[in-house]
Coordinates of C-alpha atoms and ligand atoms in Angstrom, one line a residue:
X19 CA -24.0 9.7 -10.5
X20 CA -21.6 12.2 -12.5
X21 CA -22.5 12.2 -16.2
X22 CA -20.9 15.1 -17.1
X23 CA -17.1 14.1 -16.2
X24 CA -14.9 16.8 -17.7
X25 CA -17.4 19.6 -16.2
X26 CA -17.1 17.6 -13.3
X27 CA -13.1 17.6 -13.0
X28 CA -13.1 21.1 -13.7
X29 CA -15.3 22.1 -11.2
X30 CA -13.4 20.1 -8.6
X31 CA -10.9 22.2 -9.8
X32 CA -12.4 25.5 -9.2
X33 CA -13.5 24.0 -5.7
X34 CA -9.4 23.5 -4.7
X35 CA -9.0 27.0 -6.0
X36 CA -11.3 28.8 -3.7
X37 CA -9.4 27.1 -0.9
X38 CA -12.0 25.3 0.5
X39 CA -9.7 22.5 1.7
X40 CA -7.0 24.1 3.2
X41 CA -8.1 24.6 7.2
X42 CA -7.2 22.3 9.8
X43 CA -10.8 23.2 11.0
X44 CA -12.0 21.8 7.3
X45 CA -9.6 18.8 7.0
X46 CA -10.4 17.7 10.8
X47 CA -14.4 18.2 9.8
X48 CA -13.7 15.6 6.7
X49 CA -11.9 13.4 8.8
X50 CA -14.7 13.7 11.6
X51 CA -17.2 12.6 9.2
X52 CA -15.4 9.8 7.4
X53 CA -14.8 8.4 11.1
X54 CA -18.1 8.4 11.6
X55 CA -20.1 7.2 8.1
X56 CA -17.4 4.4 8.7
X57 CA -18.6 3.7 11.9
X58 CA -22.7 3.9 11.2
X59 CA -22.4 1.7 8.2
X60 CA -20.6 -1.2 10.0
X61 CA -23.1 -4.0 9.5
X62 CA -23.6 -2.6 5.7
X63 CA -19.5 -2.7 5.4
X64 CA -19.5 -6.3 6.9
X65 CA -22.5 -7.5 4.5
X66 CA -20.7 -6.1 1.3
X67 CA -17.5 -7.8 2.3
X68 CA -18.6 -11.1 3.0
X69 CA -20.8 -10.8 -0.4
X70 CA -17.7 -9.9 -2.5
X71 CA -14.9 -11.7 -0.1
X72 CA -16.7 -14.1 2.5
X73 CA -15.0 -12.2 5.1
X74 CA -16.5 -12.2 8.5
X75 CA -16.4 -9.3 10.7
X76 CA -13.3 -10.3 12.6
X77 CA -10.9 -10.2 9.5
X78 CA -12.7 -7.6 7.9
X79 CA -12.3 -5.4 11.5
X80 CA -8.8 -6.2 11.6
X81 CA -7.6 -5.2 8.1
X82 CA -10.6 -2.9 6.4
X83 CA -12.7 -0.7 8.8
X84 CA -11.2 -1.0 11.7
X85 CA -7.7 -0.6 9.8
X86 CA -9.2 2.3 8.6
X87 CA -10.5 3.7 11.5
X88 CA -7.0 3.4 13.4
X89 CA -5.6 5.3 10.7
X90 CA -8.2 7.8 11.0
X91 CA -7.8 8.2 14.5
X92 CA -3.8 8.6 14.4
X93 CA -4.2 11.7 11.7
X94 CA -6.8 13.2 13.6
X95 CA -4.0 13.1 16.6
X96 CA -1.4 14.0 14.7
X97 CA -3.1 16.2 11.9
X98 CA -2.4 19.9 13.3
X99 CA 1.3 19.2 14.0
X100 CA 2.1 18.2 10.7
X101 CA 0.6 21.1 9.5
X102 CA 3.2 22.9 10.9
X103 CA 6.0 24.3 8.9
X104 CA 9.0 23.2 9.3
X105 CA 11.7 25.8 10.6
X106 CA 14.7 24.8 9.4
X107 CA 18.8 26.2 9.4
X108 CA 19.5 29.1 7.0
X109 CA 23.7 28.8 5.7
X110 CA 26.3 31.6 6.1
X111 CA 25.5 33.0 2.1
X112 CA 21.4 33.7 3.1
X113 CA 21.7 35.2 6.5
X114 CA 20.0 36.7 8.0
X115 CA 16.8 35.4 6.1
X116 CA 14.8 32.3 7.8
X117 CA 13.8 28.8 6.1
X118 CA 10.9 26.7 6.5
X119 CA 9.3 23.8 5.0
X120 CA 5.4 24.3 4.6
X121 CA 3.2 21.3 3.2
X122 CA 1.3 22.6 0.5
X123 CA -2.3 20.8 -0.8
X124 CA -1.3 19.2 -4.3
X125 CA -4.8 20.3 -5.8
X126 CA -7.1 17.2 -7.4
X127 CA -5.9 13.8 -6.7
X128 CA -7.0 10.1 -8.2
X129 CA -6.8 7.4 -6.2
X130 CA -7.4 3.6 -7.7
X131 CA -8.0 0.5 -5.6
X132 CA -8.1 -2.9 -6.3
X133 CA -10.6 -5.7 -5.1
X134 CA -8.5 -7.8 -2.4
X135 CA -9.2 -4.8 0.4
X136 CA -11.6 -3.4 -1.3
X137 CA -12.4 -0.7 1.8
X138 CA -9.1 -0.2 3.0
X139 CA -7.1 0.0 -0.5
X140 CA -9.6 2.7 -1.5
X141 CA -10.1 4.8 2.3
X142 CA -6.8 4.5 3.7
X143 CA -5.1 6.8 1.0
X144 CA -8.3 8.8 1.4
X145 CA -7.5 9.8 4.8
X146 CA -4.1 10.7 3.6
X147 CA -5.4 13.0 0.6
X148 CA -8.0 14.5 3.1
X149 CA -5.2 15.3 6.0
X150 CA -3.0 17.2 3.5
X151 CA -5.9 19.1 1.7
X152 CA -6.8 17.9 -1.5
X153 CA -9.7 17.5 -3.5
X154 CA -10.3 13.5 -4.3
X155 CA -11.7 11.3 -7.2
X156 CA -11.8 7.5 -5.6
X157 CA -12.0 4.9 -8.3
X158 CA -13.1 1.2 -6.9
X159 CA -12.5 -2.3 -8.1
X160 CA -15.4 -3.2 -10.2
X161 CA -14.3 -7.0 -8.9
X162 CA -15.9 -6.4 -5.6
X163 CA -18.9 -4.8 -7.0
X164 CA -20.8 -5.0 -3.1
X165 CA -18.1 -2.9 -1.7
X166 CA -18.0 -0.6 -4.6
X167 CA -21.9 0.1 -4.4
X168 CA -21.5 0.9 -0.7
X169 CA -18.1 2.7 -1.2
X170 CA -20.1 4.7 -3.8
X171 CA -22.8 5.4 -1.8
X172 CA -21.0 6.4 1.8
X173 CA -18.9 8.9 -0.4
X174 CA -22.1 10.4 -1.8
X175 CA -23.6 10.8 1.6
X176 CA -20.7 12.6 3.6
X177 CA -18.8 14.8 1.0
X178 CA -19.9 17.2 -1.9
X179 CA -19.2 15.7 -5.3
X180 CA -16.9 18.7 -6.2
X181 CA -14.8 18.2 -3.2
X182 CA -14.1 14.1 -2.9
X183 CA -16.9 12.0 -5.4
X184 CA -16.2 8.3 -6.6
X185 CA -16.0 7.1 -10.2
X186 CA -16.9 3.3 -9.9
X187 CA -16.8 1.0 -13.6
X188 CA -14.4 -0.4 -16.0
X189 CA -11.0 0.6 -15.0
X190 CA -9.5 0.1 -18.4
X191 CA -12.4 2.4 -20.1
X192 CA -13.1 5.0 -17.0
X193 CA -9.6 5.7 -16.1
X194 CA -8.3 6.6 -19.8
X195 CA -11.4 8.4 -19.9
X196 CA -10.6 10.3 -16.6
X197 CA -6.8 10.5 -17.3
X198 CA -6.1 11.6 -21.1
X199 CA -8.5 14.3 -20.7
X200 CA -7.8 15.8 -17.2
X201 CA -4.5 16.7 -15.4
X202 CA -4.8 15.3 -11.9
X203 CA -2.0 16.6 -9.5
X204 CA -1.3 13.2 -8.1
X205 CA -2.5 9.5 -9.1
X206 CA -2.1 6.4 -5.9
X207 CA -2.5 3.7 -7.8
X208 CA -2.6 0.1 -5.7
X209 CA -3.0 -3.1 -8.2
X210 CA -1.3 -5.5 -10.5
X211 CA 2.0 -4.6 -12.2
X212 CA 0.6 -4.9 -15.4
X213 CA -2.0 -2.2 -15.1
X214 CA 0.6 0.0 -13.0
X215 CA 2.6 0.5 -16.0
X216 CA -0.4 1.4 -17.9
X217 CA -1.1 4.4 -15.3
X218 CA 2.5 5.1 -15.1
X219 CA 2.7 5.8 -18.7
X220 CA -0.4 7.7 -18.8
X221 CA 0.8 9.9 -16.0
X222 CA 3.9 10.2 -17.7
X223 CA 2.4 11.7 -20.9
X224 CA 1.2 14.7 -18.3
X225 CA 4.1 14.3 -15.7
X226 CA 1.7 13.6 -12.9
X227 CA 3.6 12.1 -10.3
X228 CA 2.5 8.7 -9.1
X229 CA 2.7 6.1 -6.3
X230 CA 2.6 2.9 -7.1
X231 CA 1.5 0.4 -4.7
X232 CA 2.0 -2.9 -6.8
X233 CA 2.3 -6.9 -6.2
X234 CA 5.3 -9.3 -6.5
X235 CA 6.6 -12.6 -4.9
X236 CA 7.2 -11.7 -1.3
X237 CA 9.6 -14.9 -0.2
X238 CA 9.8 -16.1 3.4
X239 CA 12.9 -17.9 4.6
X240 CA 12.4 -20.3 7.6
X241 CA 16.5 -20.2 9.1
X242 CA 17.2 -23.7 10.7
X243 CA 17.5 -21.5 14.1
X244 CA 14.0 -20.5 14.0
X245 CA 11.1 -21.0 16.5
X246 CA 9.0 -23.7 13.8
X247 CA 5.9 -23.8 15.8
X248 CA 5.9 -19.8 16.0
X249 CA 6.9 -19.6 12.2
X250 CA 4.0 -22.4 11.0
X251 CA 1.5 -20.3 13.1
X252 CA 2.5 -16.7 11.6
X253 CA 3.0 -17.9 8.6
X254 CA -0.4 -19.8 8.4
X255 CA -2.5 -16.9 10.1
X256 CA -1.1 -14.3 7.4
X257 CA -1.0 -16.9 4.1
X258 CA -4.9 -17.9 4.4
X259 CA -5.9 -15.0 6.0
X260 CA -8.6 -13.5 2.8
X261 CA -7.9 -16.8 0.9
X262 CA -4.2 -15.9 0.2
X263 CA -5.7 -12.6 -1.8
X264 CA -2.9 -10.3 -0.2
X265 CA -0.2 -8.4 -1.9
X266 CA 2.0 -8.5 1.4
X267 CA 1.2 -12.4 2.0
X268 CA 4.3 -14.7 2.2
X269 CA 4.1 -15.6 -1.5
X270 CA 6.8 -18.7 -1.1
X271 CA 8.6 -20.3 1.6
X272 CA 12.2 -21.1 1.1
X273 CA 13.0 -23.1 4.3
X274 CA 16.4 -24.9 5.3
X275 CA 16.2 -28.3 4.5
X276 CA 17.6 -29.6 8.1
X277 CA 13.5 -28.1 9.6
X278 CA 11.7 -28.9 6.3
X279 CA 9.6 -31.5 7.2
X280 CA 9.1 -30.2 11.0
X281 CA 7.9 -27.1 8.8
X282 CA 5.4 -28.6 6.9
X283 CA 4.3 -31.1 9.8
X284 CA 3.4 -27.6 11.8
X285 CA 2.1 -26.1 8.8
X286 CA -0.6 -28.5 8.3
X287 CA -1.6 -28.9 11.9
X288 CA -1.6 -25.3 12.0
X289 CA -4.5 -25.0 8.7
X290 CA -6.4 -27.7 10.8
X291 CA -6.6 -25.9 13.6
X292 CA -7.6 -22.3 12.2
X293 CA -9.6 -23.5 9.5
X294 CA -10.6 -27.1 10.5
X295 CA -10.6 -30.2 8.5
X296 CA -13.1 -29.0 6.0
X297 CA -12.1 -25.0 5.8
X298 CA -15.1 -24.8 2.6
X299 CA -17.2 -24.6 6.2
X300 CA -15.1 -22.2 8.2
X301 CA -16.4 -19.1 9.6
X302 CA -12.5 -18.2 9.3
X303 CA -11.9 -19.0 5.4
X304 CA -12.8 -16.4 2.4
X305 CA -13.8 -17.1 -1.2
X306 CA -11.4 -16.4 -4.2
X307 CA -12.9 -13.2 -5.9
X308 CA -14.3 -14.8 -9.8
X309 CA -13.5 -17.4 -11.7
X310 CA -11.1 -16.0 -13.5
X311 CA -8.7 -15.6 -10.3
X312 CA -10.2 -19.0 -9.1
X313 CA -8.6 -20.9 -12.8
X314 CA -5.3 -19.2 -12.8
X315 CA -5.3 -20.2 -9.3
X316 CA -5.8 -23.8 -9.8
X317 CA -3.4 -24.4 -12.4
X318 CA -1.0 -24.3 -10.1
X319 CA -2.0 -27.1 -7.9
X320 CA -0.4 -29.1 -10.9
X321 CA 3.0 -27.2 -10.8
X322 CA 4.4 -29.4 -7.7
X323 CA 3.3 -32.0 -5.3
X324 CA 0.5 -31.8 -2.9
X325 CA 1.8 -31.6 0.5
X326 CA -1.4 -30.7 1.8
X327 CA -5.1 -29.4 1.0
X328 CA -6.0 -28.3 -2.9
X329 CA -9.5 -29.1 -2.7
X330 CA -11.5 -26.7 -4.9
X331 CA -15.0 -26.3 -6.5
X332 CA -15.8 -23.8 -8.8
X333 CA -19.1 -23.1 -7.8
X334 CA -18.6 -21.8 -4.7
X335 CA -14.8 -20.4 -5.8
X336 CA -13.5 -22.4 -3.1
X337 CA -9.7 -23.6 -3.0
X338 CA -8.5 -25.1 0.2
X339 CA -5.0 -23.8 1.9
X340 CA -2.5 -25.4 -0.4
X341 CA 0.7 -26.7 0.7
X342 CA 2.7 -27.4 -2.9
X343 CA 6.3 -28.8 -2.8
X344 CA 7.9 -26.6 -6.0
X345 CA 11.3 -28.3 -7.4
X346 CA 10.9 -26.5 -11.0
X347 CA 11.5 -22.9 -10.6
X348 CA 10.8 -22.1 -13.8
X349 CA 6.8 -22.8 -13.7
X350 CA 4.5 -20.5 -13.2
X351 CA 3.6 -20.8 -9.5
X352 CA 7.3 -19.7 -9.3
X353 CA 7.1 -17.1 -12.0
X354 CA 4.0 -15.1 -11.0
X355 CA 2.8 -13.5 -8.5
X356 CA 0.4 -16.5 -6.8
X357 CA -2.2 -14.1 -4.9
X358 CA -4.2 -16.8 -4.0
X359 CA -4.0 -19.9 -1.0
X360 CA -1.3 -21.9 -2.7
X361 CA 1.9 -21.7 -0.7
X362 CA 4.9 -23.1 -2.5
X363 CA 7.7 -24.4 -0.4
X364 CA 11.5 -25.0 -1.5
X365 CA 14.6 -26.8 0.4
X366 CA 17.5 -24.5 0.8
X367 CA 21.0 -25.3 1.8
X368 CA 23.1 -22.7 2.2
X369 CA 22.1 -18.5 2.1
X370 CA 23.6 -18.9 -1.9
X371 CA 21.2 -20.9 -2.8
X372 CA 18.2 -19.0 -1.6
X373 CA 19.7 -16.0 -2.8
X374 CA 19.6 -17.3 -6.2
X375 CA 15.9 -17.9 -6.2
X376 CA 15.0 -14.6 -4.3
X377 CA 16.8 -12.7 -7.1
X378 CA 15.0 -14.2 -9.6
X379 CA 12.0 -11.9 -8.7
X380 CA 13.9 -9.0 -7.4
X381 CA 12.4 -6.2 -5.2
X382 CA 9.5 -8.0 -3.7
X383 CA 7.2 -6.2 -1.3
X384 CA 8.2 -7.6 1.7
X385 CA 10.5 -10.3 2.7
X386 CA 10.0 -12.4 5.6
X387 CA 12.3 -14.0 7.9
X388 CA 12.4 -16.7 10.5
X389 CA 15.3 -16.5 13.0
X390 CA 17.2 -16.9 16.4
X391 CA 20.1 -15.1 15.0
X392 CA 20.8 -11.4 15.0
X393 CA 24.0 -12.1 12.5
X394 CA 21.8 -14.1 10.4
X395 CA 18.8 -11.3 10.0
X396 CA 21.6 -8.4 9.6
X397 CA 23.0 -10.7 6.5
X398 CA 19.7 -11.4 5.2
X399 CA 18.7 -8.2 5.4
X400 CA 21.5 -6.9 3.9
X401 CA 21.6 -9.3 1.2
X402 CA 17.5 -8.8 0.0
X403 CA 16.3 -5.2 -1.2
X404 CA 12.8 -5.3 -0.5
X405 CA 9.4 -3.0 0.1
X406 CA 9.7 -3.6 3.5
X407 CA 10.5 -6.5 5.8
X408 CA 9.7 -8.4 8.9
X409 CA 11.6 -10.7 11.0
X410 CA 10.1 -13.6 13.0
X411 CA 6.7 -12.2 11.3
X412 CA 4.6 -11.6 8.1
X413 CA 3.1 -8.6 6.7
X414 CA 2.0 -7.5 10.3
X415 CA 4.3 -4.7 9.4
X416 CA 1.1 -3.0 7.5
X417 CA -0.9 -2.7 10.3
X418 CA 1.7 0.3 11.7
X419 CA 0.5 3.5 10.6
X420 CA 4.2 4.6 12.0
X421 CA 5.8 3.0 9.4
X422 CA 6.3 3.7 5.6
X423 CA 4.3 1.2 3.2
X424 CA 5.3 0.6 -0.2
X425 CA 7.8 -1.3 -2.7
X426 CA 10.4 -0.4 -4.6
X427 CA 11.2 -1.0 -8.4
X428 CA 8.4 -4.1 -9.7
X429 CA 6.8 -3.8 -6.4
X430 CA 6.2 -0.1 -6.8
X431 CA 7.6 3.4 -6.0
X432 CA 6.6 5.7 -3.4
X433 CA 4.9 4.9 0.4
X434 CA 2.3 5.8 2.8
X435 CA 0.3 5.5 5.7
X436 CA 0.5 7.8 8.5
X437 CA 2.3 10.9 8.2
X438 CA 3.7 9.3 4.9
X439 CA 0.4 9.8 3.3
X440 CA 0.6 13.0 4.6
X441 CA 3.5 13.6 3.0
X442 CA 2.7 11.9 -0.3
X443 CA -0.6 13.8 -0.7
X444 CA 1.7 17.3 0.2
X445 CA 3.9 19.2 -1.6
X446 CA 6.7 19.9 0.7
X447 CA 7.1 23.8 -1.0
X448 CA 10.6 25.7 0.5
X449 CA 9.9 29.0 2.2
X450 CA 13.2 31.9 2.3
X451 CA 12.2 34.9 4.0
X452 CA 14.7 37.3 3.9
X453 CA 14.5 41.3 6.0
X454 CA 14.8 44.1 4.0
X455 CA 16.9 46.4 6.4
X456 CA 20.1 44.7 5.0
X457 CA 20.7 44.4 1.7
X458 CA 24.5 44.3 1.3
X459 CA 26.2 45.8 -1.9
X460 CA 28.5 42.9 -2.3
X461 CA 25.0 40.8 -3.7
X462 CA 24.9 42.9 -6.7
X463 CA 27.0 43.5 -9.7
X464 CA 29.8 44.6 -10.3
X465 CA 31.1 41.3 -8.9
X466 CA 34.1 42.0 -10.3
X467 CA 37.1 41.9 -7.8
X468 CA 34.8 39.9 -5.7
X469 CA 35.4 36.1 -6.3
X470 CA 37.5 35.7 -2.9
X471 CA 34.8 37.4 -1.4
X472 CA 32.3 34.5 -2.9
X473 CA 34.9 31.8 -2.0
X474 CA 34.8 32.6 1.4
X475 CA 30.5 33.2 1.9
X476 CA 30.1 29.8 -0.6
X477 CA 32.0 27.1 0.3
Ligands
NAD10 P1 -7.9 -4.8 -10.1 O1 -8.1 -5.7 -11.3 O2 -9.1 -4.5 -9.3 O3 -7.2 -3.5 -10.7 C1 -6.9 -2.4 -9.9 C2 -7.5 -1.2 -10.4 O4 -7.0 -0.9 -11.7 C3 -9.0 -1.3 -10.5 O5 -9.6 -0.1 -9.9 C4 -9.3 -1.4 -11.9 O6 -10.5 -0.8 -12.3 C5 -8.1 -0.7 -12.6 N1 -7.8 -1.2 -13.9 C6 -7.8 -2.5 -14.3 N2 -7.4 -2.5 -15.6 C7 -7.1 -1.3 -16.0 C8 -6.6 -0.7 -17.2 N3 -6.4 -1.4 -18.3 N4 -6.4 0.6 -17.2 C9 -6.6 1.4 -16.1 N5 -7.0 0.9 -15.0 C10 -7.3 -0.4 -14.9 O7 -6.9 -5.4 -9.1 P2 -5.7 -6.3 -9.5 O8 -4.7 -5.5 -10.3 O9 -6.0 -7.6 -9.9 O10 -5.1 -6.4 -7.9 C11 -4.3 -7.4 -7.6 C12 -2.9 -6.9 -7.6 O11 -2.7 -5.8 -6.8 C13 -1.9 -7.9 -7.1 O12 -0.8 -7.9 -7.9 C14 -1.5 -7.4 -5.7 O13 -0.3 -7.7 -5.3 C15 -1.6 -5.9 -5.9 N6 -1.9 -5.2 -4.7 C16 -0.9 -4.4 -4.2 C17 -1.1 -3.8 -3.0 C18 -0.1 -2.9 -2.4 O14 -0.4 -2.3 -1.4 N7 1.1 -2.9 -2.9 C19 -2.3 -4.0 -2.3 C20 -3.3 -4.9 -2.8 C21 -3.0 -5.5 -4.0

């Protein structure tokens, strides 16, 4: 428990400064024993998130701890080589000097999570800030107060507070708090839209460079080409998978209305079989968060027609996997970001007509397609500026520490995972070394007489 917070930013400070973090031998050590608190407190992690989330160990392997742990594993592989500098060309005008790149620790940096992956949101970026050499302030999601107790408490137990501690509370009163008074070197902020611009502007006020890992209405568009029974089951497995509570889930399905109804036949066999008839029972089905999320959530059932499921009760925050047939795209199950087990789906009939509803929510996190054609994913790809994208697939794309994650404009700005959190927690500083046994007179004034001279070196 930190109750002196200014003194306690400060001295974090003065930890980064005595270049404490800086090894490999140090970062490695860090990593070492995140890996491992990760890996003693796996029942404890599992408890936390099925009190907060109803996950069971399965999911919570496949996209929290054992998410986590993959990444782990990949920097501690990869960690010493991209510690390396960089050697790179010197031009004509500089020889004979040399030119490197070296990554450079950015100093303290403040990390913010949401509730939805509650470990993952909040570790992952962890390993990135670790691996490059920074000091860290974690803040969790007071909305999945289990996992913020045990985030709290792991953090306490394998790191000294002035080298990586973790603020839990009121985001909108603890990170003002943290943020008008201190000057953080670099904020990863993962959550709603809304509350990015909040830290945005804050950071702003400072010019503290941020990543912003936000929301949006990722669409998926179900070509009349493509394999329906593979689509219904990726689709499914990804949509329902933490009740819908997903920034990268499929947030709408815009499929061609010659496979429409072959769709939505698969669709609901599909829930069936991975959740049963009566998915308030499933091992496989999670809980929406409170009841705030559960009655924005629920409004929407009303916004179209009930293809299938809807059920809810509000004692037990239960909504069953919705299919809803949307015709008015103005409402707000088309407006917002759904975040929840609704899944909308819309007729298209020709790539104009889909466009005109993606653009409507421009730069979502990810788009999704479902195809047979390799002209038909160049166009769509082409045509749909997105976070990131997948084709035949749906946000499995994640789960790749090789690629970039992030979004771009309303879905947010910057990436990481893998080396990219390497990157993003590192300041990539360039290095000139230059000999002092030549030091030719034509560098120094007069330079006048000399401008063919210049043409000739600069050009
Ligand atoms: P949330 O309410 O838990 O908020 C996120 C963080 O912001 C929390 O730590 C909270 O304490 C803090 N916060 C809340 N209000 C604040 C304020 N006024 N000032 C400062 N900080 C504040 O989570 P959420 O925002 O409901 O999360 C859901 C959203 O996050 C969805 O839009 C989802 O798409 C997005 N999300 C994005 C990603 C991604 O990787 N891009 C991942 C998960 C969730």
């Amino acid at each position: 428990m930190i109750n002196d917070l200014p003194g306690h930013l400060a001295n974090m400070r003065a930890y980064f400064r005595e270049g404490h973090t800086r090894s490999y031998a140090f970062r490695k050590q860090q990593l070492l024993a995140l890996k491992k608190a990760i890996e003693t407190q796996e029942q404890a992690i599992y408890d936390a998130l099925y009190q907060d989330l109803r996950k069971s160990p399965e999911e919570s392997w496949v996209t929290e701890n054992g998410f986590l742990l993959s990444e782990l594993n990949h920097t501690l592989k990869w960690l010493k080589a991209w510690m390396e500098p960089q050697h790179k060309p010197t031009n004509l005008l500089n020889l004979p000097s040399s030119s490197r790149v070296e990554s450079e620790p950015l100093g303290v940096v403040l990390i913010i999570a949401p509730w939805n992956y509650p470990l993952q949101l909040l570790l992952t970026p962890l390993v990135g800030a670790i691996a490059a050499g920074n000091c860290v302030v974690l803040k969790p999601s007071e909305f999945a107060p289990a996992t913020a107790a045990l985030m709290q408490s792991i953090i306490e137990q394998t790191f000294p507070p002035e080298y990586i501690c973790c603020i839990p509370g009121d985001g909108a009163t603890v990170i003002p708090a943290m943020m008008e008074h201190y000057t953080f070197d670099h904020v990863l902020y993962t959550g709603s839209t809304a509350v990015g611009r909040i830290i945005y502007k804050m950071a702003a006020e400072k010019l503290v460079p941020v990543t912003l890992e936000l929301g949006g209405k990722s669409p998926c568009v179900v070509e009349a080409d493509a394999n329906i029974q593979v689509a219904a089951n990726r689709i499914t497995v990804t949509k329902f998978s933490n009740a819908g509570q997903m920034c990268i889930a499929p947030d709408y399905i815009l499929v061609h209305r010659s496979v429409k109804d072959k769709l939505v036949s698969a669709i609901r066999q599909k829930i069936e079989a991975f959740f049963s008839t009566d998915p308030q029972q499933s091992y496989e089905y999670g809980k929406i968060i409170n009841a705030k999320q559960f009655n924005r959530l629920r409004n929407y059932l009303s916004q179209g027609t009930v293809l299938h499921g809807g059920n809810s009760q509000e004692e037990t925050l239960y909504i069953e996997p919705c299919l809803l047939e949307v015709t008015d795209l103005q409402a707000p199950v088309m407006t917002e970001e759904i975040f929840g087990p609704v899944l909308p789906i819309i007729a298209y009939d020709s790539m104009e007509q889909a466009m005109e509803i993606i653009q409507r929510n421009p730069n979502p996190l990810a788009f999704y397609l479902f195809t047979g054609s390799t002209k038909k994913e160049r166009a769509w790809l082409d045509q749909v500026p997105a976070g990131a994208a997948c084709i035949n697939n749906a946000s499995w794309h994640a789960t790749n520490h090789h690629l970039p994650f992030g979004g771009r404009g309303f879905s947010g700005s910057g990436r990481y995972h893998g080396k990219y959190s390497f990157d993003t927690f590192s300041h990539q500083k360039a290095v000139l070394k230059t000999p002092t046994w030549f030091d030719p007179a034509m560098k120094y004034p007069p330079f006048k007489g000399k401008l063919w001279l210049f043409k000739w070196f600069i050009r």
